[in-house]
PDB file of C-alpha atoms in Angstrom:
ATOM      1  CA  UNK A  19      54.692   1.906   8.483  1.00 79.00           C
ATOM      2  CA  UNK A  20      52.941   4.870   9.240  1.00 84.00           C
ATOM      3  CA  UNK A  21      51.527   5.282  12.893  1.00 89.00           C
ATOM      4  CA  UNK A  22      48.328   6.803  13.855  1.00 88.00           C
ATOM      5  CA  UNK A  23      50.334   9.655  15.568  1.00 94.00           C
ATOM      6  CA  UNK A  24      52.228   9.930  12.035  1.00 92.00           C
ATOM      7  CA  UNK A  25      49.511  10.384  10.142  1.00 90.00           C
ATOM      8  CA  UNK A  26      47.595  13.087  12.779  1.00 92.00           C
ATOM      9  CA  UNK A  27      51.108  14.862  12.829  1.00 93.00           C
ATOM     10  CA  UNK A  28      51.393  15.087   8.818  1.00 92.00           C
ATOM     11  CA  UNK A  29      47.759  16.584   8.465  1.00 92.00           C
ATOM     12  CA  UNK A  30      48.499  18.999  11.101  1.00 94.00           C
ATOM     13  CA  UNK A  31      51.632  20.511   9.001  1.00 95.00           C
ATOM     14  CA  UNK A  32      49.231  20.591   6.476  1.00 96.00           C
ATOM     15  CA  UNK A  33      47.374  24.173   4.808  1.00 97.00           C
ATOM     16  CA  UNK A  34      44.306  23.969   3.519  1.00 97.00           C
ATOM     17  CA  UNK A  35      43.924  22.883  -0.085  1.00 96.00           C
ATOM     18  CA  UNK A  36      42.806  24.845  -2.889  1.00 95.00           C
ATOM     19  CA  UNK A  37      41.725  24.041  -6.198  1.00 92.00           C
ATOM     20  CA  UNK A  38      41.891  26.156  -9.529  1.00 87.00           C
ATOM     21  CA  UNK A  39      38.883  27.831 -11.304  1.00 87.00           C
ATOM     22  CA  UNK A  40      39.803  29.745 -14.157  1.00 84.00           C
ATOM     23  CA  UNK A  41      43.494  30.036 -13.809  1.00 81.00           C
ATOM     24  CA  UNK A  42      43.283  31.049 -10.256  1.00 88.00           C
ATOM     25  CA  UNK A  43      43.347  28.779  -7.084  1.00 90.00           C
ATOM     26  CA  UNK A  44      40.145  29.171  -4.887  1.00 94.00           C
ATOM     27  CA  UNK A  45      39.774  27.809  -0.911  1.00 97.00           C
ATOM     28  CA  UNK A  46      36.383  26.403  -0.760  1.00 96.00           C
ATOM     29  CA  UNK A  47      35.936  24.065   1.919  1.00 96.00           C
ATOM     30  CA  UNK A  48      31.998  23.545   0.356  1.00 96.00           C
ATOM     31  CA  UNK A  49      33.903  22.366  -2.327  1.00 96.00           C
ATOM     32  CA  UNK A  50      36.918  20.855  -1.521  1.00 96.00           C
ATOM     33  CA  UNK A  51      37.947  19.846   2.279  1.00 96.00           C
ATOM     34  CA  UNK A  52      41.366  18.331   2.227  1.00 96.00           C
ATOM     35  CA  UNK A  53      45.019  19.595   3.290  1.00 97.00           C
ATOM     36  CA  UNK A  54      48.066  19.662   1.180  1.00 96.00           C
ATOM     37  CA  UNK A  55      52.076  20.058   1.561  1.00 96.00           C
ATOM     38  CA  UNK A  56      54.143  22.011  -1.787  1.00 93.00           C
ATOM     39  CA  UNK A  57      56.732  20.072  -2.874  1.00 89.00           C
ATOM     40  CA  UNK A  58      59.433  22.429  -0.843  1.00 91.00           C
ATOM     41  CA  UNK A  59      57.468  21.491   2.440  1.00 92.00           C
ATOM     42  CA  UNK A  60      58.366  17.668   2.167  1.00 87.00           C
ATOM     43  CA  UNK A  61      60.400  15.084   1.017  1.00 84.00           C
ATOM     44  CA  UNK A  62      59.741  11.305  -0.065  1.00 79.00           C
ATOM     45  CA  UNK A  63      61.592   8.461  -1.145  1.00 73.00           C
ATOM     46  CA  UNK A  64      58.996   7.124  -3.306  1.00 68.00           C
ATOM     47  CA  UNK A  65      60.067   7.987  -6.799  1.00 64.00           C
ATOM     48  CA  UNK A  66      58.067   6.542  -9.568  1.00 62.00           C
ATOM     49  CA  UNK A  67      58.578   9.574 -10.959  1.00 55.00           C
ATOM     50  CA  UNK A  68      61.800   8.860 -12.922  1.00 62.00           C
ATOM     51  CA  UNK A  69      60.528   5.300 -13.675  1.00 70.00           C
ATOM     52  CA  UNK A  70      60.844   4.243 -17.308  1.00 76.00           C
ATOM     53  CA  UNK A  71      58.830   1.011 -16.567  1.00 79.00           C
ATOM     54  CA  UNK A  72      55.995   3.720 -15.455  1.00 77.00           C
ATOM     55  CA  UNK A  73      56.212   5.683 -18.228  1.00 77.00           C
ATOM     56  CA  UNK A  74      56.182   2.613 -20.647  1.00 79.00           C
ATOM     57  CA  UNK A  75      53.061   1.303 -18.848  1.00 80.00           C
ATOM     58  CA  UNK A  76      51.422   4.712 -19.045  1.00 79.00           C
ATOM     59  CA  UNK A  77      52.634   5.438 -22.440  1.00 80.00           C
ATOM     60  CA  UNK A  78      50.948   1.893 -23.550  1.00 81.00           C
ATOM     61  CA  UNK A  79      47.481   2.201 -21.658  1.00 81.00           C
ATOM     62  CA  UNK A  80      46.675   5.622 -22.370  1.00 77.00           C
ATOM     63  CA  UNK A  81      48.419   6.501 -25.899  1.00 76.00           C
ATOM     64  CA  UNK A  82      47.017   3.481 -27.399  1.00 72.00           C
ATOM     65  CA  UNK A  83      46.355   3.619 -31.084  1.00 70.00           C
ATOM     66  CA  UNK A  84      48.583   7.196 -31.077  1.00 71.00           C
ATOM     67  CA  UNK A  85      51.743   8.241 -30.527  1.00 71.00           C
ATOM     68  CA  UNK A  86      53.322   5.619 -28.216  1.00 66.00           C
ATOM     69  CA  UNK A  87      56.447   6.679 -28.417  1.00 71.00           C
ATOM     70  CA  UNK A  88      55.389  10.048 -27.142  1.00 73.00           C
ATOM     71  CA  UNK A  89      57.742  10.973 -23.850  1.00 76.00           C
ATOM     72  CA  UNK A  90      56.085  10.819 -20.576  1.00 77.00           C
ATOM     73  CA  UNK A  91      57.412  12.139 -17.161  1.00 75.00           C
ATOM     74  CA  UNK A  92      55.523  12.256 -14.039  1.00 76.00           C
ATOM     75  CA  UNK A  93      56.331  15.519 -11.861  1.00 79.00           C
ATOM     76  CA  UNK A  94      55.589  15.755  -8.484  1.00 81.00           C
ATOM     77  CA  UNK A  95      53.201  18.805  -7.773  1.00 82.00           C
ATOM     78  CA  UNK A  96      51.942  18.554  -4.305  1.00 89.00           C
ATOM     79  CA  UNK A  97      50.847  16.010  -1.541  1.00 92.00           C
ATOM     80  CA  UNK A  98      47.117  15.691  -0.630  1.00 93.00           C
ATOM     81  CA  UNK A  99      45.714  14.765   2.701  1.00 93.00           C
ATOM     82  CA  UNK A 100      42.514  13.901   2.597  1.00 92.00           C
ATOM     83  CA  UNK A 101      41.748  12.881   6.634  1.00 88.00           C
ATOM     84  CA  UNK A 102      37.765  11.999   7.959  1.00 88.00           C
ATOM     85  CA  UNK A 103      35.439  13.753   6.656  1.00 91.00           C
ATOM     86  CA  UNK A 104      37.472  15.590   3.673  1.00 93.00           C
ATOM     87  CA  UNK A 105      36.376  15.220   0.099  1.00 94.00           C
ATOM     88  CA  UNK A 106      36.807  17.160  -3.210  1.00 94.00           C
ATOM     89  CA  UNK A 107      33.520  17.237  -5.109  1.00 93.00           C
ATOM     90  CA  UNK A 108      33.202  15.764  -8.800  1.00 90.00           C
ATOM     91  CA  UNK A 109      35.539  17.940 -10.605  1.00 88.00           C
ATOM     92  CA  UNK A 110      37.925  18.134 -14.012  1.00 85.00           C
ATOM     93  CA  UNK A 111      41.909  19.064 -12.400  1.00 83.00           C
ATOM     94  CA  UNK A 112      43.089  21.982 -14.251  1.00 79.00           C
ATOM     95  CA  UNK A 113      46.282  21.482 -15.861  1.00 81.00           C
ATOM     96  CA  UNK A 114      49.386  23.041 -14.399  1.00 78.00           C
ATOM     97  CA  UNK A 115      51.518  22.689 -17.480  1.00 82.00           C
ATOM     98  CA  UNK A 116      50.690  23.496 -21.348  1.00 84.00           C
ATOM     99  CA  UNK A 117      51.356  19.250 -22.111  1.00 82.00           C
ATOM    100  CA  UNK A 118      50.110  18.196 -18.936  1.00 83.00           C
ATOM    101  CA  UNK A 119      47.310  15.789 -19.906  1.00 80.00           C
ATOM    102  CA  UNK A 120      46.383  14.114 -16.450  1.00 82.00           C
ATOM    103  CA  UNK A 121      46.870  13.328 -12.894  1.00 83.00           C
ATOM    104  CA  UNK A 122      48.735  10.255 -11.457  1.00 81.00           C
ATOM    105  CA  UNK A 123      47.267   9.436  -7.749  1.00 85.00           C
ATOM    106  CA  UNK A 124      49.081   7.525  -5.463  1.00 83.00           C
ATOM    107  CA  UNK A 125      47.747   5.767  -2.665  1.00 86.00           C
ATOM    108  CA  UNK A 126      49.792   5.271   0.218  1.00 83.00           C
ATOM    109  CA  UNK A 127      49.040   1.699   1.977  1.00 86.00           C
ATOM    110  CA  UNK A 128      47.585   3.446   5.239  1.00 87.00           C
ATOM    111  CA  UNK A 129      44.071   1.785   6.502  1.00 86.00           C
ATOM    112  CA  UNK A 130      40.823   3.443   5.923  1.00 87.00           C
ATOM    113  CA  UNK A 131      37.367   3.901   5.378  1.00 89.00           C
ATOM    114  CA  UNK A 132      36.013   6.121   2.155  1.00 88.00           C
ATOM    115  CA  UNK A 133      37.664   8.231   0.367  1.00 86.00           C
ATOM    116  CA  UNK A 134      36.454   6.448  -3.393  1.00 91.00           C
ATOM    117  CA  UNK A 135      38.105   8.134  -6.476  1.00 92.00           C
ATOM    118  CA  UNK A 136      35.801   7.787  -9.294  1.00 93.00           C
ATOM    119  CA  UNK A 137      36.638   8.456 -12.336  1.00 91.00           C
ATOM    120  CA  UNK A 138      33.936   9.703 -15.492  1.00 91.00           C
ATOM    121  CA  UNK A 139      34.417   9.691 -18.902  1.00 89.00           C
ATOM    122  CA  UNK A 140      32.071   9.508 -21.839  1.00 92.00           C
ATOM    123  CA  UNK A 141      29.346   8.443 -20.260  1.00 94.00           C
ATOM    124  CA  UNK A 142      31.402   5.776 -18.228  1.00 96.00           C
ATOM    125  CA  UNK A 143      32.074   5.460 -14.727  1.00 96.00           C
ATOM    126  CA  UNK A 144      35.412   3.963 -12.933  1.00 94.00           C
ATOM    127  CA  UNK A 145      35.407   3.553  -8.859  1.00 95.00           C
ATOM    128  CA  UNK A 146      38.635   2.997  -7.351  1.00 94.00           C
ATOM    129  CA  UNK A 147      38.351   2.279  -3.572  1.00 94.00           C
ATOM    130  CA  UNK A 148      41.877   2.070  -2.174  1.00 92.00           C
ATOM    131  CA  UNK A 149      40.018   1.419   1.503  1.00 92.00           C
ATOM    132  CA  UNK A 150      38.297  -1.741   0.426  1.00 94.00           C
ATOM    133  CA  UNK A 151      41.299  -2.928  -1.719  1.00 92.00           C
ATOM    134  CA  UNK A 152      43.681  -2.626   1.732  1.00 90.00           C
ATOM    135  CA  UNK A 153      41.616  -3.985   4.165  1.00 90.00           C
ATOM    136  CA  UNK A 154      41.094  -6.541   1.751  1.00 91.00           C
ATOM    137  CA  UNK A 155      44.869  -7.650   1.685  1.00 79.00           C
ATOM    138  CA  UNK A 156      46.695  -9.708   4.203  1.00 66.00           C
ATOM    139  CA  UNK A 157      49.956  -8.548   3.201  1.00 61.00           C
ATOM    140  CA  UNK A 158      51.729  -5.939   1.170  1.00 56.00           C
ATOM    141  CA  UNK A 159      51.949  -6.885  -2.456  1.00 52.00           C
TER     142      UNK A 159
END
């Protein structure tokens, strides 16, 4: 479990992070305030990302009705830090690959306050408040 200490020492290695606008990354901390790591400036042993129970779970919710036997892979593109008072304002991610078609967030079990994703589409909204949903639990699931 990750200390206090841990976490302050991981978003000081961290730059600041950028986002892209028209096939260019921009540093706008009006826009976006967060830090991030590439994925040659850290290592993890959390790997979903070779998961065929993932990919069959993705494949089912989001390909449904099309082609669900489509391949899906999950690539690791960089680590976010978003510490108090960062944010990234409402925003569509700009793909990073010619069949990349969204963004898989993780959530590491650390406590905190904020930090909502929402998620609009079609008129719909989706809130996803990984703060609430850990305090809420007593133990790890």
């Amino acid at each position: 479990k990750a200390t206090d200490d841990d976490l302050k020492a991981l978003a000081q290695t961290c730059t600041p992070a950028t986002f892209g606008r028209h096939n260019e990354d921009v540093l706008d901390e009006s826009y976006r305030k967060a830090g991030k790591l590439d994925t040659s400036d850290f290592s993890v042993n959390f790997v979903p990302l070779h998961s065929e129970d993932l990919a069959r779970v993705l494949r089912e919710s989001l390909l449904e009705g099309h082609d669900t036997s489509r391949s899906i892979k999950a690539e690791l593109y960089k680590l976010n830090i978003y510490g108090p008072g960062a944010f990234f304002k409402a925003h569509k991610d700009t793909p990073r690959a010619e069949n990349m078609f969204g963004s898989l967030v993780v959530v590491y079990p650390t406590p905190h306050e904020g930090g909502a994703l929402i998620l609009c589409h079609r008129g719909k909204e989706w809130e996803f408040d990984s703060g609430k949903i850990l305090a809420s639990r007593t133990s790890p699931t």
